[in-house]
JSON list of C-alpha atoms in Angstrom, two decimals:
[
{"chain": "A", "resi": 283, "resn": "MET", "atom": "CA", "xyz": [-66.81, 64.12, 143.67]},
{"chain": "A", "resi": 284, "resn": "LYS", "atom": "CA", "xyz": [-64.61, 61.96, 141.46]},
{"chain": "A", "resi": 285, "resn": "GLU", "atom": "CA", "xyz": [-61.61, 63.57, 139.80]},
{"chain": "A", "resi": 286, "resn": "LEU", "atom": "CA", "xyz": [-61.30, 62.10, 136.32]},
{"chain": "A", "resi": 287, "resn": "GLY", "atom": "CA", "xyz": [-58.57, 62.29, 133.71]},
{"chain": "A", "resi": 288, "resn": "ARG", "atom": "CA", "xyz": [-56.97, 60.62, 130.72]},
{"chain": "A", "resi": 289, "resn": "LEU", "atom": "CA", "xyz": [-53.43, 59.28, 130.43]},
{"chain": "A", "resi": 290, "resn": "PRO", "atom": "CA", "xyz": [-51.34, 57.38, 127.90]},
{"chain": "A", "resi": 291, "resn": "LEU", "atom": "CA", "xyz": [-50.00, 54.24, 129.59]},
{"chain": "A", "resi": 292, "resn": "PHE", "atom": "CA", "xyz": [-46.57, 52.62, 129.76]},
{"chain": "A", "resi": 293, "resn": "PRO", "atom": "CA", "xyz": [-47.23, 49.12, 131.22]},
{"chain": "A", "resi": 294, "resn": "LEU", "atom": "CA", "xyz": [-44.08, 47.65, 132.78]},
{"chain": "A", "resi": 295, "resn": "HIS", "atom": "CA", "xyz": [-42.86, 44.74, 134.88]},
{"chain": "A", "resi": 296, "resn": "THR", "atom": "CA", "xyz": [-42.30, 47.13, 137.76]},
{"chain": "A", "resi": 297, "resn": "VAL", "atom": "CA", "xyz": [-44.30, 49.21, 140.24]},
{"chain": "A", "resi": 298, "resn": "LEU", "atom": "CA", "xyz": [-43.78, 52.96, 140.43]},
{"chain": "A", "resi": 299, "resn": "PHE", "atom": "CA", "xyz": [-44.74, 54.71, 143.66]},
{"chain": "A", "resi": 300, "resn": "PRO", "atom": "CA", "xyz": [-45.49, 58.42, 144.14]},
{"chain": "A", "resi": 301, "resn": "GLY", "atom": "CA", "xyz": [-42.20, 60.15, 144.90]},
{"chain": "A", "resi": 302, "resn": "GLY", "atom": "CA", "xyz": [-40.17, 57.27, 143.45]},
{"chain": "A", "resi": 303, "resn": "LEU", "atom": "CA", "xyz": [-37.53, 57.49, 140.73]},
{"chain": "A", "resi": 304, "resn": "LEU", "atom": "CA", "xyz": [-37.56, 55.04, 137.80]},
{"chain": "A", "resi": 305, "resn": "PRO", "atom": "CA", "xyz": [-34.93, 54.75, 135.04]},
{"chain": "A", "resi": 306, "resn": "LEU", "atom": "CA", "xyz": [-36.30, 53.62, 131.67]},
{"chain": "A", "resi": 307, "resn": "ARG", "atom": "CA", "xyz": [-34.63, 52.43, 128.48]},
{"chain": "A", "resi": 308, "resn": "VAL", "atom": "CA", "xyz": [-37.10, 53.43, 125.76]},
{"chain": "A", "resi": 309, "resn": "PHE", "atom": "CA", "xyz": [-36.75, 52.05, 122.24]},
{"chain": "A", "resi": 310, "resn": "GLU", "atom": "CA", "xyz": [-40.18, 50.95, 120.97]},
{"chain": "A", "resi": 311, "resn": "ALA", "atom": "CA", "xyz": [-41.53, 53.54, 118.52]},
{"chain": "A", "resi": 312, "resn": "ARG", "atom": "CA", "xyz": [-44.82, 54.03, 120.42]},
{"chain": "A", "resi": 313, "resn": "TYR", "atom": "CA", "xyz": [-42.98, 54.83, 123.64]},
{"chain": "A", "resi": 314, "resn": "VAL", "atom": "CA", "xyz": [-40.31, 56.98, 121.99]},
{"chain": "A", "resi": 315, "resn": "ASP", "atom": "CA", "xyz": [-43.17, 59.01, 120.53]},
{"chain": "A", "resi": 316, "resn": "LEU", "atom": "CA", "xyz": [-44.89, 59.09, 123.93]},
{"chain": "A", "resi": 317, "resn": "VAL", "atom": "CA", "xyz": [-41.82, 60.35, 125.81]},
{"chain": "A", "resi": 318, "resn": "THR", "atom": "CA", "xyz": [-41.07, 62.90, 123.08]},
{"chain": "A", "resi": 319, "resn": "ARG", "atom": "CA", "xyz": [-44.62, 64.23, 123.32]},
{"chain": "A", "resi": 320, "resn": "CYS", "atom": "CA", "xyz": [-44.50, 64.39, 127.13]},
{"chain": "A", "resi": 321, "resn": "LEU", "atom": "CA", "xyz": [-41.20, 66.30, 127.01]},
{"chain": "A", "resi": 322, "resn": "ARG", "atom": "CA", "xyz": [-42.54, 68.72, 124.40]},
{"chain": "A", "resi": 323, "resn": "ASP", "atom": "CA", "xyz": [-45.87, 69.36, 126.13]},
{"chain": "A", "resi": 324, "resn": "GLY", "atom": "CA", "xyz": [-44.83, 69.00, 129.76]},
{"chain": "A", "resi": 325, "resn": "THR", "atom": "CA", "xyz": [-47.37, 66.20, 130.27]},
{"chain": "A", "resi": 326, "resn": "GLN", "atom": "CA", "xyz": [-47.35, 62.88, 132.11]},
{"chain": "A", "resi": 327, "resn": "PHE", "atom": "CA", "xyz": [-47.94, 59.25, 131.30]},
{"chain": "A", "resi": 328, "resn": "GLY", "atom": "CA", "xyz": [-49.12, 56.39, 133.50]},
{"chain": "A", "resi": 329, "resn": "VAL", "atom": "CA", "xyz": [-47.00, 53.48, 134.73]},
{"chain": "A", "resi": 330, "resn": "ASN", "atom": "CA", "xyz": [-48.91, 50.30, 135.58]},
{"chain": "A", "resi": 331, "resn": "LEU", "atom": "CA", "xyz": [-47.66, 46.87, 136.53]},
{"chain": "A", "resi": 332, "resn": "ILE", "atom": "CA", "xyz": [-48.38, 44.36, 133.77]},
{"chain": "A", "resi": 333, "resn": "ALA", "atom": "CA", "xyz": [-51.04, 41.82, 134.76]},
{"chain": "A", "resi": 334, "resn": "GLU", "atom": "CA", "xyz": [-50.81, 39.84, 131.52]},
{"chain": "A", "resi": 335, "resn": "GLY", "atom": "CA", "xyz": [-48.46, 40.19, 128.57]},
{"chain": "A", "resi": 336, "resn": "LYS", "atom": "CA", "xyz": [-45.02, 41.61, 127.90]},
{"chain": "A", "resi": 337, "resn": "GLU", "atom": "CA", "xyz": [-43.38, 45.03, 127.83]},
{"chain": "A", "resi": 338, "resn": "VAL", "atom": "CA", "xyz": [-42.73, 44.81, 124.09]},
{"chain": "A", "resi": 339, "resn": "GLY", "atom": "CA", "xyz": [-44.98, 43.73, 121.24]},
{"chain": "A", "resi": 340, "resn": "ALA", "atom": "CA", "xyz": [-48.75, 43.42, 121.63]},
{"chain": "A", "resi": 341, "resn": "PRO", "atom": "CA", "xyz": [-50.35, 45.71, 124.23]},
{"chain": "A", "resi": 342, "resn": "ALA", "atom": "CA", "xyz": [-50.19, 44.21, 127.73]},
{"chain": "A", "resi": 343, "resn": "ARG", "atom": "CA", "xyz": [-53.10, 44.13, 130.16]},
{"chain": "A", "resi": 344, "resn": "PRO", "atom": "CA", "xyz": [-52.23, 46.38, 133.11]},
{"chain": "A", "resi": 345, "resn": "HIS", "atom": "CA", "xyz": [-53.27, 46.23, 136.74]},
{"chain": "A", "resi": 346, "resn": "ALA", "atom": "CA", "xyz": [-55.91, 48.88, 137.43]},
{"chain": "A", "resi": 347, "resn": "THR", "atom": "CA", "xyz": [-53.96, 51.00, 139.93]},
{"chain": "A", "resi": 348, "resn": "GLY", "atom": "CA", "xyz": [-50.92, 52.88, 138.68]},
{"chain": "A", "resi": 349, "resn": "THR", "atom": "CA", "xyz": [-48.91, 56.05, 139.20]},
{"chain": "A", "resi": 350, "resn": "SER", "atom": "CA", "xyz": [-48.53, 59.02, 136.90]},
{"chain": "A", "resi": 351, "resn": "ALA", "atom": "CA", "xyz": [-44.94, 59.68, 135.82]},
{"chain": "A", "resi": 352, "resn": "ARG", "atom": "CA", "xyz": [-43.15, 62.87, 134.82]},
{"chain": "A", "resi": 353, "resn": "VAL", "atom": "CA", "xyz": [-39.89, 62.81, 132.84]},
{"chain": "A", "resi": 354, "resn": "VAL", "atom": "CA", "xyz": [-37.06, 64.47, 134.78]},
{"chain": "A", "resi": 355, "resn": "THR", "atom": "CA", "xyz": [-34.03, 63.53, 132.66]},
{"chain": "A", "resi": 356, "resn": "CYS", "atom": "CA", "xyz": [-33.64, 62.29, 129.09]},
{"chain": "A", "resi": 357, "resn": "ASP", "atom": "CA", "xyz": [-30.59, 61.30, 127.08]},
{"chain": "A", "resi": 358, "resn": "VAL", "atom": "CA", "xyz": [-30.59, 60.10, 123.46]},
{"chain": "A", "resi": 359, "resn": "PRO", "atom": "CA", "xyz": [-27.33, 58.15, 122.97]},
{"chain": "A", "resi": 360, "resn": "GLN", "atom": "CA", "xyz": [-28.38, 57.01, 119.49]},
{"chain": "A", "resi": 361, "resn": "PRO", "atom": "CA", "xyz": [-31.37, 57.45, 117.18]},
{"chain": "A", "resi": 362, "resn": "GLY", "atom": "CA", "xyz": [-34.37, 55.47, 118.40]},
{"chain": "A", "resi": 363, "resn": "LEU", "atom": "CA", "xyz": [-33.03, 54.98, 121.94]},
{"chain": "A", "resi": 364, "resn": "MET", "atom": "CA", "xyz": [-33.88, 57.17, 124.93]},
{"chain": "A", "resi": 365, "resn": "LEU", "atom": "CA", "xyz": [-32.46, 56.79, 128.43]},
{"chain": "A", "resi": 366, "resn": "VAL", "atom": "CA", "xyz": [-35.06, 58.41, 130.66]},
{"chain": "A", "resi": 367, "resn": "SER", "atom": "CA", "xyz": [-35.62, 58.96, 134.36]},
{"chain": "A", "resi": 368, "resn": "VAL", "atom": "CA", "xyz": [-39.15, 59.60, 135.57]},
{"chain": "A", "resi": 369, "resn": "VAL", "atom": "CA", "xyz": [-40.52, 60.51, 138.98]},
{"chain": "A", "resi": 370, "resn": "GLY", "atom": "CA", "xyz": [-43.81, 59.10, 140.23]},
{"chain": "A", "resi": 371, "resn": "GLU", "atom": "CA", "xyz": [-46.42, 61.71, 141.09]},
{"chain": "A", "resi": 372, "resn": "ARG", "atom": "CA", "xyz": [-49.96, 60.54, 141.83]},
{"chain": "A", "resi": 373, "resn": "ARG", "atom": "CA", "xyz": [-51.91, 57.29, 142.05]},
{"chain": "A", "resi": 374, "resn": "TYR", "atom": "CA", "xyz": [-54.90, 56.61, 139.83]},
{"chain": "A", "resi": 375, "resn": "ARG", "atom": "CA", "xyz": [-57.28, 53.80, 138.92]},
{"chain": "A", "resi": 376, "resn": "ILE", "atom": "CA", "xyz": [-58.03, 52.81, 135.32]},
{"chain": "A", "resi": 377, "resn": "LEU", "atom": "CA", "xyz": [-61.70, 52.98, 134.37]},
{"chain": "A", "resi": 378, "resn": "ASP", "atom": "CA", "xyz": [-61.35, 52.03, 130.70]},
{"chain": "A", "resi": 379, "resn": "THR", "atom": "CA", "xyz": [-58.64, 51.70, 128.05]},
{"chain": "A", "resi": 380, "resn": "GLU", "atom": "CA", "xyz": [-58.37, 51.99, 124.30]},
{"chain": "A", "resi": 381, "resn": "THR", "atom": "CA", "xyz": [-55.57, 50.90, 122.00]},
{"chain": "A", "resi": 382, "resn": "GLY", "atom": "CA", "xyz": [-54.26, 53.31, 119.37]},
{"chain": "A", "resi": 383, "resn": "PRO", "atom": "CA", "xyz": [-53.12, 52.28, 115.88]},
{"chain": "A", "resi": 384, "resn": "ASN", "atom": "CA", "xyz": [-49.50, 52.10, 117.06]},
{"chain": "A", "resi": 385, "resn": "GLY", "atom": "CA", "xyz": [-50.43, 49.84, 120.00]},
{"chain": "A", "resi": 386, "resn": "LEU", "atom": "CA", "xyz": [-50.25, 52.58, 122.64]},
{"chain": "A", "resi": 387, "resn": "LEU", "atom": "CA", "xyz": [-52.79, 52.20, 125.44]},
{"chain": "A", "resi": 388, "resn": "THR", "atom": "CA", "xyz": [-54.67, 55.29, 126.58]},
{"chain": "A", "resi": 389, "resn": "ALA", "atom": "CA", "xyz": [-56.80, 55.15, 129.72]},
{"chain": "A", "resi": 390, "resn": "ASP", "atom": "CA", "xyz": [-59.70, 57.02, 131.20]},
{"chain": "A", "resi": 391, "resn": "ILE", "atom": "CA", "xyz": [-58.75, 57.24, 134.87]},
{"chain": "A", "resi": 392, "resn": "GLU", "atom": "CA", "xyz": [-59.98, 58.26, 138.28]},
{"chain": "A", "resi": 393, "resn": "TRP", "atom": "CA", "xyz": [-57.34, 60.08, 140.35]},
{"chain": "A", "resi": 394, "resn": "LEU", "atom": "CA", "xyz": [-57.07, 58.59, 143.83]},
{"chain": "A", "resi": 395, "resn": "PRO", "atom": "CA", "xyz": [-57.18, 60.92, 146.83]},
{"chain": "A", "resi": 396, "resn": "GLU", "atom": "CA", "xyz": [-53.90, 62.48, 147.92]},
{"chain": "A", "resi": 397, "resn": "ARG", "atom": "CA", "xyz": [-53.16, 62.12, 151.62]},
{"chain": "A", "resi": 398, "resn": "ALA", "atom": "CA", "xyz": [-52.35, 64.99, 153.93]},
{"chain": "A", "resi": 399, "resn": "PRO", "atom": "CA", "xyz": [-49.02, 64.46, 155.76]},
{"chain": "A", "resi": 400, "resn": "MET", "atom": "CA", "xyz": [-49.43, 62.08, 158.69]},
{"chain": "A", "resi": 401, "resn": "ALA", "atom": "CA", "xyz": [-46.89, 61.44, 161.43]},
{"chain": "A", "resi": 402, "resn": "VAL", "atom": "CA", "xyz": [-45.25, 58.01, 161.68]},
{"chain": "A", "resi": 403, "resn": "PRO", "atom": "CA", "xyz": [-46.78, 56.31, 164.76]},
{"chain": "A", "resi": 404, "resn": "ALA", "atom": "CA", "xyz": [-44.41, 55.60, 167.63]},
{"chain": "A", "resi": 405, "resn": "ASP", "atom": "CA", "xyz": [-44.80, 51.82, 167.27]},
{"chain": "A", "resi": 406, "resn": "GLN", "atom": "CA", "xyz": [-43.66, 52.06, 163.62]},
{"chain": "A", "resi": 407, "resn": "ALA", "atom": "CA", "xyz": [-40.85, 54.59, 164.15]},
{"chain": "A", "resi": 408, "resn": "VAL", "atom": "CA", "xyz": [-38.21, 51.86, 163.72]},
{"chain": "A", "resi": 409, "resn": "LEU", "atom": "CA", "xyz": [-39.12, 51.87, 160.02]},
{"chain": "A", "resi": 410, "resn": "VAL", "atom": "CA", "xyz": [-37.69, 55.37, 159.68]},
{"chain": "A", "resi": 411, "resn": "ALA", "atom": "CA", "xyz": [-34.34, 54.10, 160.91]},
{"chain": "A", "resi": 412, "resn": "VAL", "atom": "CA", "xyz": [-34.57, 51.15, 158.51]},
{"chain": "A", "resi": 413, "resn": "LEU", "atom": "CA", "xyz": [-35.25, 53.51, 155.61]},
{"chain": "A", "resi": 414, "resn": "ARG", "atom": "CA", "xyz": [-32.38, 55.82, 156.57]},
{"chain": "A", "resi": 415, "resn": "GLY", "atom": "CA", "xyz": [-30.06, 52.82, 156.59]},
{"chain": "A", "resi": 416, "resn": "ILE", "atom": "CA", "xyz": [-31.23, 51.65, 153.16]},
{"chain": "A", "resi": 417, "resn": "MET", "atom": "CA", "xyz": [-30.83, 55.15, 151.73]},
{"chain": "A", "resi": 418, "resn": "GLY", "atom": "CA", "xyz": [-27.32, 55.31, 153.16]},
{"chain": "A", "resi": 419, "resn": "ASP", "atom": "CA", "xyz": [-26.45, 52.02, 151.45]},
{"chain": "A", "resi": 420, "resn": "LEU", "atom": "CA", "xyz": [-28.05, 52.77, 148.07]},
{"chain": "A", "resi": 421, "resn": "GLY", "atom": "CA", "xyz": [-27.21, 56.48, 147.92]},
{"chain": "A", "resi": 422, "resn": "GLU", "atom": "CA", "xyz": [-29.59, 59.37, 148.37]},
{"chain": "A", "resi": 423, "resn": "GLU", "atom": "CA", "xyz": [-29.52, 60.11, 144.62]},
{"chain": "A", "resi": 424, "resn": "HIS", "atom": "CA", "xyz": [-31.93, 57.19, 144.21]},
{"chain": "A", "resi": 425, "resn": "PHE", "atom": "CA", "xyz": [-34.49, 58.95, 146.42]},
{"chain": "A", "resi": 426, "resn": "PRO", "atom": "CA", "xyz": [-35.69, 62.28, 145.00]},
{"chain": "A", "resi": 427, "resn": "ALA", "atom": "CA", "xyz": [-35.96, 65.19, 147.41]},
{"chain": "A", "resi": 428, "resn": "PRO", "atom": "CA", "xyz": [-37.72, 66.32, 149.46]},
{"chain": "A", "resi": 429, "resn": "HIS", "atom": "CA", "xyz": [-37.09, 63.59, 152.00]},
{"chain": "A", "resi": 430, "resn": "ARG", "atom": "CA", "xyz": [-40.01, 63.48, 154.41]},
{"chain": "A", "resi": 431, "resn": "PHE", "atom": "CA", "xyz": [-39.06, 61.10, 157.20]},
{"chain": "A", "resi": 432, "resn": "ASP", "atom": "CA", "xyz": [-41.85, 62.54, 159.35]},
{"chain": "A", "resi": 433, "resn": "ASP", "atom": "CA", "xyz": [-44.57, 61.56, 156.85]},
{"chain": "A", "resi": 434, "resn": "ALA", "atom": "CA", "xyz": [-46.02, 58.03, 157.13]},
{"chain": "A", "resi": 435, "resn": "ASP", "atom": "CA", "xyz": [-47.08, 57.97, 153.46]},
{"chain": "A", "resi": 436, "resn": "TRP", "atom": "CA", "xyz": [-43.64, 58.96, 152.15]},
{"chain": "A", "resi": 437, "resn": "VAL", "atom": "CA", "xyz": [-41.80, 56.51, 154.42]},
{"chain": "A", "resi": 438, "resn": "GLY", "atom": "CA", "xyz": [-44.12, 53.64, 153.48]},
{"chain": "A", "resi": 439, "resn": "MET", "atom": "CA", "xyz": [-43.90, 54.33, 149.74]},
{"chain": "A", "resi": 440, "resn": "ARG", "atom": "CA", "xyz": [-40.10, 54.46, 149.86]},
{"chain": "A", "resi": 441, "resn": "LEU", "atom": "CA", "xyz": [-39.80, 51.20, 151.80]},
{"chain": "A", "resi": 442, "resn": "ALA", "atom": "CA", "xyz": [-42.35, 49.46, 149.56]},
{"chain": "A", "resi": 443, "resn": "SER", "atom": "CA", "xyz": [-40.29, 50.41, 146.51]},
{"chain": "A", "resi": 444, "resn": "VAL", "atom": "CA", "xyz": [-36.95, 49.01, 147.74]},
{"chain": "A", "resi": 445, "resn": "LEU", "atom": "CA", "xyz": [-37.67, 45.98, 149.94]},
{"chain": "A", "resi": 446, "resn": "PRO", "atom": "CA", "xyz": [-36.99, 42.56, 148.34]},
{"chain": "A", "resi": 447, "resn": "ILE", "atom": "CA", "xyz": [-40.64, 41.61, 147.84]},
{"chain": "A", "resi": 448, "resn": "SER", "atom": "CA", "xyz": [-42.58, 40.25, 144.89]},
{"chain": "A", "resi": 449, "resn": "LEU", "atom": "CA", "xyz": [-44.10, 42.57, 142.29]},
{"chain": "A", "resi": 450, "resn": "ARG", "atom": "CA", "xyz": [-47.56, 41.38, 143.34]},
{"chain": "A", "resi": 451, "resn": "ALA", "atom": "CA", "xyz": [-46.83, 42.36, 146.96]},
{"chain": "A", "resi": 452, "resn": "ARG", "atom": "CA", "xyz": [-45.46, 45.72, 145.80]},
{"chain": "A", "resi": 453, "resn": "GLN", "atom": "CA", "xyz": [-48.64, 46.30, 143.78]},
{"chain": "A", "resi": 454, "resn": "ALA", "atom": "CA", "xyz": [-50.79, 45.43, 146.81]},
{"chain": "A", "resi": 455, "resn": "LEU", "atom": "CA", "xyz": [-48.90, 48.01, 148.88]},
{"chain": "A", "resi": 456, "resn": "LEU", "atom": "CA", "xyz": [-49.43, 50.64, 146.18]},
{"chain": "A", "resi": 457, "resn": "GLU", "atom": "CA", "xyz": [-53.17, 49.96, 146.21]},
{"chain": "A", "resi": 458, "resn": "LEU", "atom": "CA", "xyz": [-53.58, 50.43, 149.98]},
{"chain": "A", "resi": 459, "resn": "GLU", "atom": "CA", "xyz": [-55.45, 53.59, 150.90]},
{"chain": "A", "resi": 460, "resn": "LEU", "atom": "CA", "xyz": [-54.15, 54.21, 154.42]},
{"chain": "A", "resi": 461, "resn": "PRO", "atom": "CA", "xyz": [-50.45, 54.95, 155.01]},
{"chain": "A", "resi": 462, "resn": "ILE", "atom": "CA", "xyz": [-50.60, 53.41, 158.48]},
{"chain": "A", "resi": 463, "resn": "ASP", "atom": "CA", "xyz": [-51.81, 50.11, 157.01]},
{"chain": "A", "resi": 464, "resn": "ARG", "atom": "CA", "xyz": [-48.90, 50.12, 154.57]},
{"chain": "A", "resi": 465, "resn": "LEU", "atom": "CA", "xyz": [-46.39, 50.72, 157.37]},
{"chain": "A", "resi": 466, "resn": "GLU", "atom": "CA", "xyz": [-47.90, 48.00, 159.53]},
{"chain": "A", "resi": 467, "resn": "ILE", "atom": "CA", "xyz": [-47.67, 45.41, 156.77]},
{"chain": "A", "resi": 468, "resn": "ILE", "atom": "CA", "xyz": [-44.04, 46.40, 156.14]},
{"chain": "A", "resi": 469, "resn": "ARG", "atom": "CA", "xyz": [-43.29, 46.23, 159.89]},
{"chain": "A", "resi": 470, "resn": "ARG", "atom": "CA", "xyz": [-44.73, 42.72, 160.10]},
{"chain": "A", "resi": 471, "resn": "TYR", "atom": "CA", "xyz": [-42.79, 41.63, 157.01]},
{"chain": "A", "resi": 472, "resn": "LEU", "atom": "CA", "xyz": [-39.51, 42.89, 158.51]},
{"chain": "A", "resi": 473, "resn": "ALA", "atom": "CA", "xyz": [-40.32, 41.15, 161.80]},
{"chain": "A", "resi": 474, "resn": "GLN", "atom": "CA", "xyz": [-40.82, 37.88, 159.89]},
{"chain": "A", "resi": 475, "resn": "GLN", "atom": "CA", "xyz": [-37.38, 38.43, 158.35]},
{"chain": "A", "resi": 476, "resn": "GLY", "atom": "CA", "xyz": [-35.89, 38.59, 161.82]},
{"chain": "A", "resi": 477, "resn": "LEU", "atom": "CA", "xyz": [-35.61, 42.36, 162.25]},
{"chain": "A", "resi": 478, "resn": "LYS", "atom": "CA", "xyz": [-36.51, 43.58, 165.73]},
{"chain": "A", "resi": 479, "resn": "THR", "atom": "CA", "xyz": [-39.41, 46.02, 165.16]},
{"chain": "A", "resi": 480, "resn": "ASP", "atom": "CA", "xyz": [-40.89, 46.51, 168.62]}
]
């Protein structure tokens, strides 16, 4: 049975993964209102990679698969400007959108299935070491707890969010249903870059 919902959208030139942290500089009135409402009501909004258009001005056309986002920190250094951090929670697929009078997109969505924890296969275990190294370089504050190095989905999502790949490739990794497929594509990519992965 499909699990349906409705979310206001914040289309961006970035891909947010479940469990990922995203800093946002919010200044457009429609998004300041959106973040204010989410903070007040404890609700979420959706982050989708822009398929066509820009982050500011006329509503952009988003890719269909996105991730719900919950505000975890908010600072208002001056009126009309919010510095926000959000954490990605759950993937969804857009079924339909409508544009409000202020240009804010709202979507009818289908929540995508959440995966039970799955062990990282032995032939992909090197990716855990790669991720630990990246986290050591960037700082663990960029990776919200809990850290689940034994979960293939979590490891794949974290690597997909930090590797130097195109936004289109990042979006394709977000859309994959099976965590093992995501890890295998990442393993092959790293092998092509010269990293020993077997």
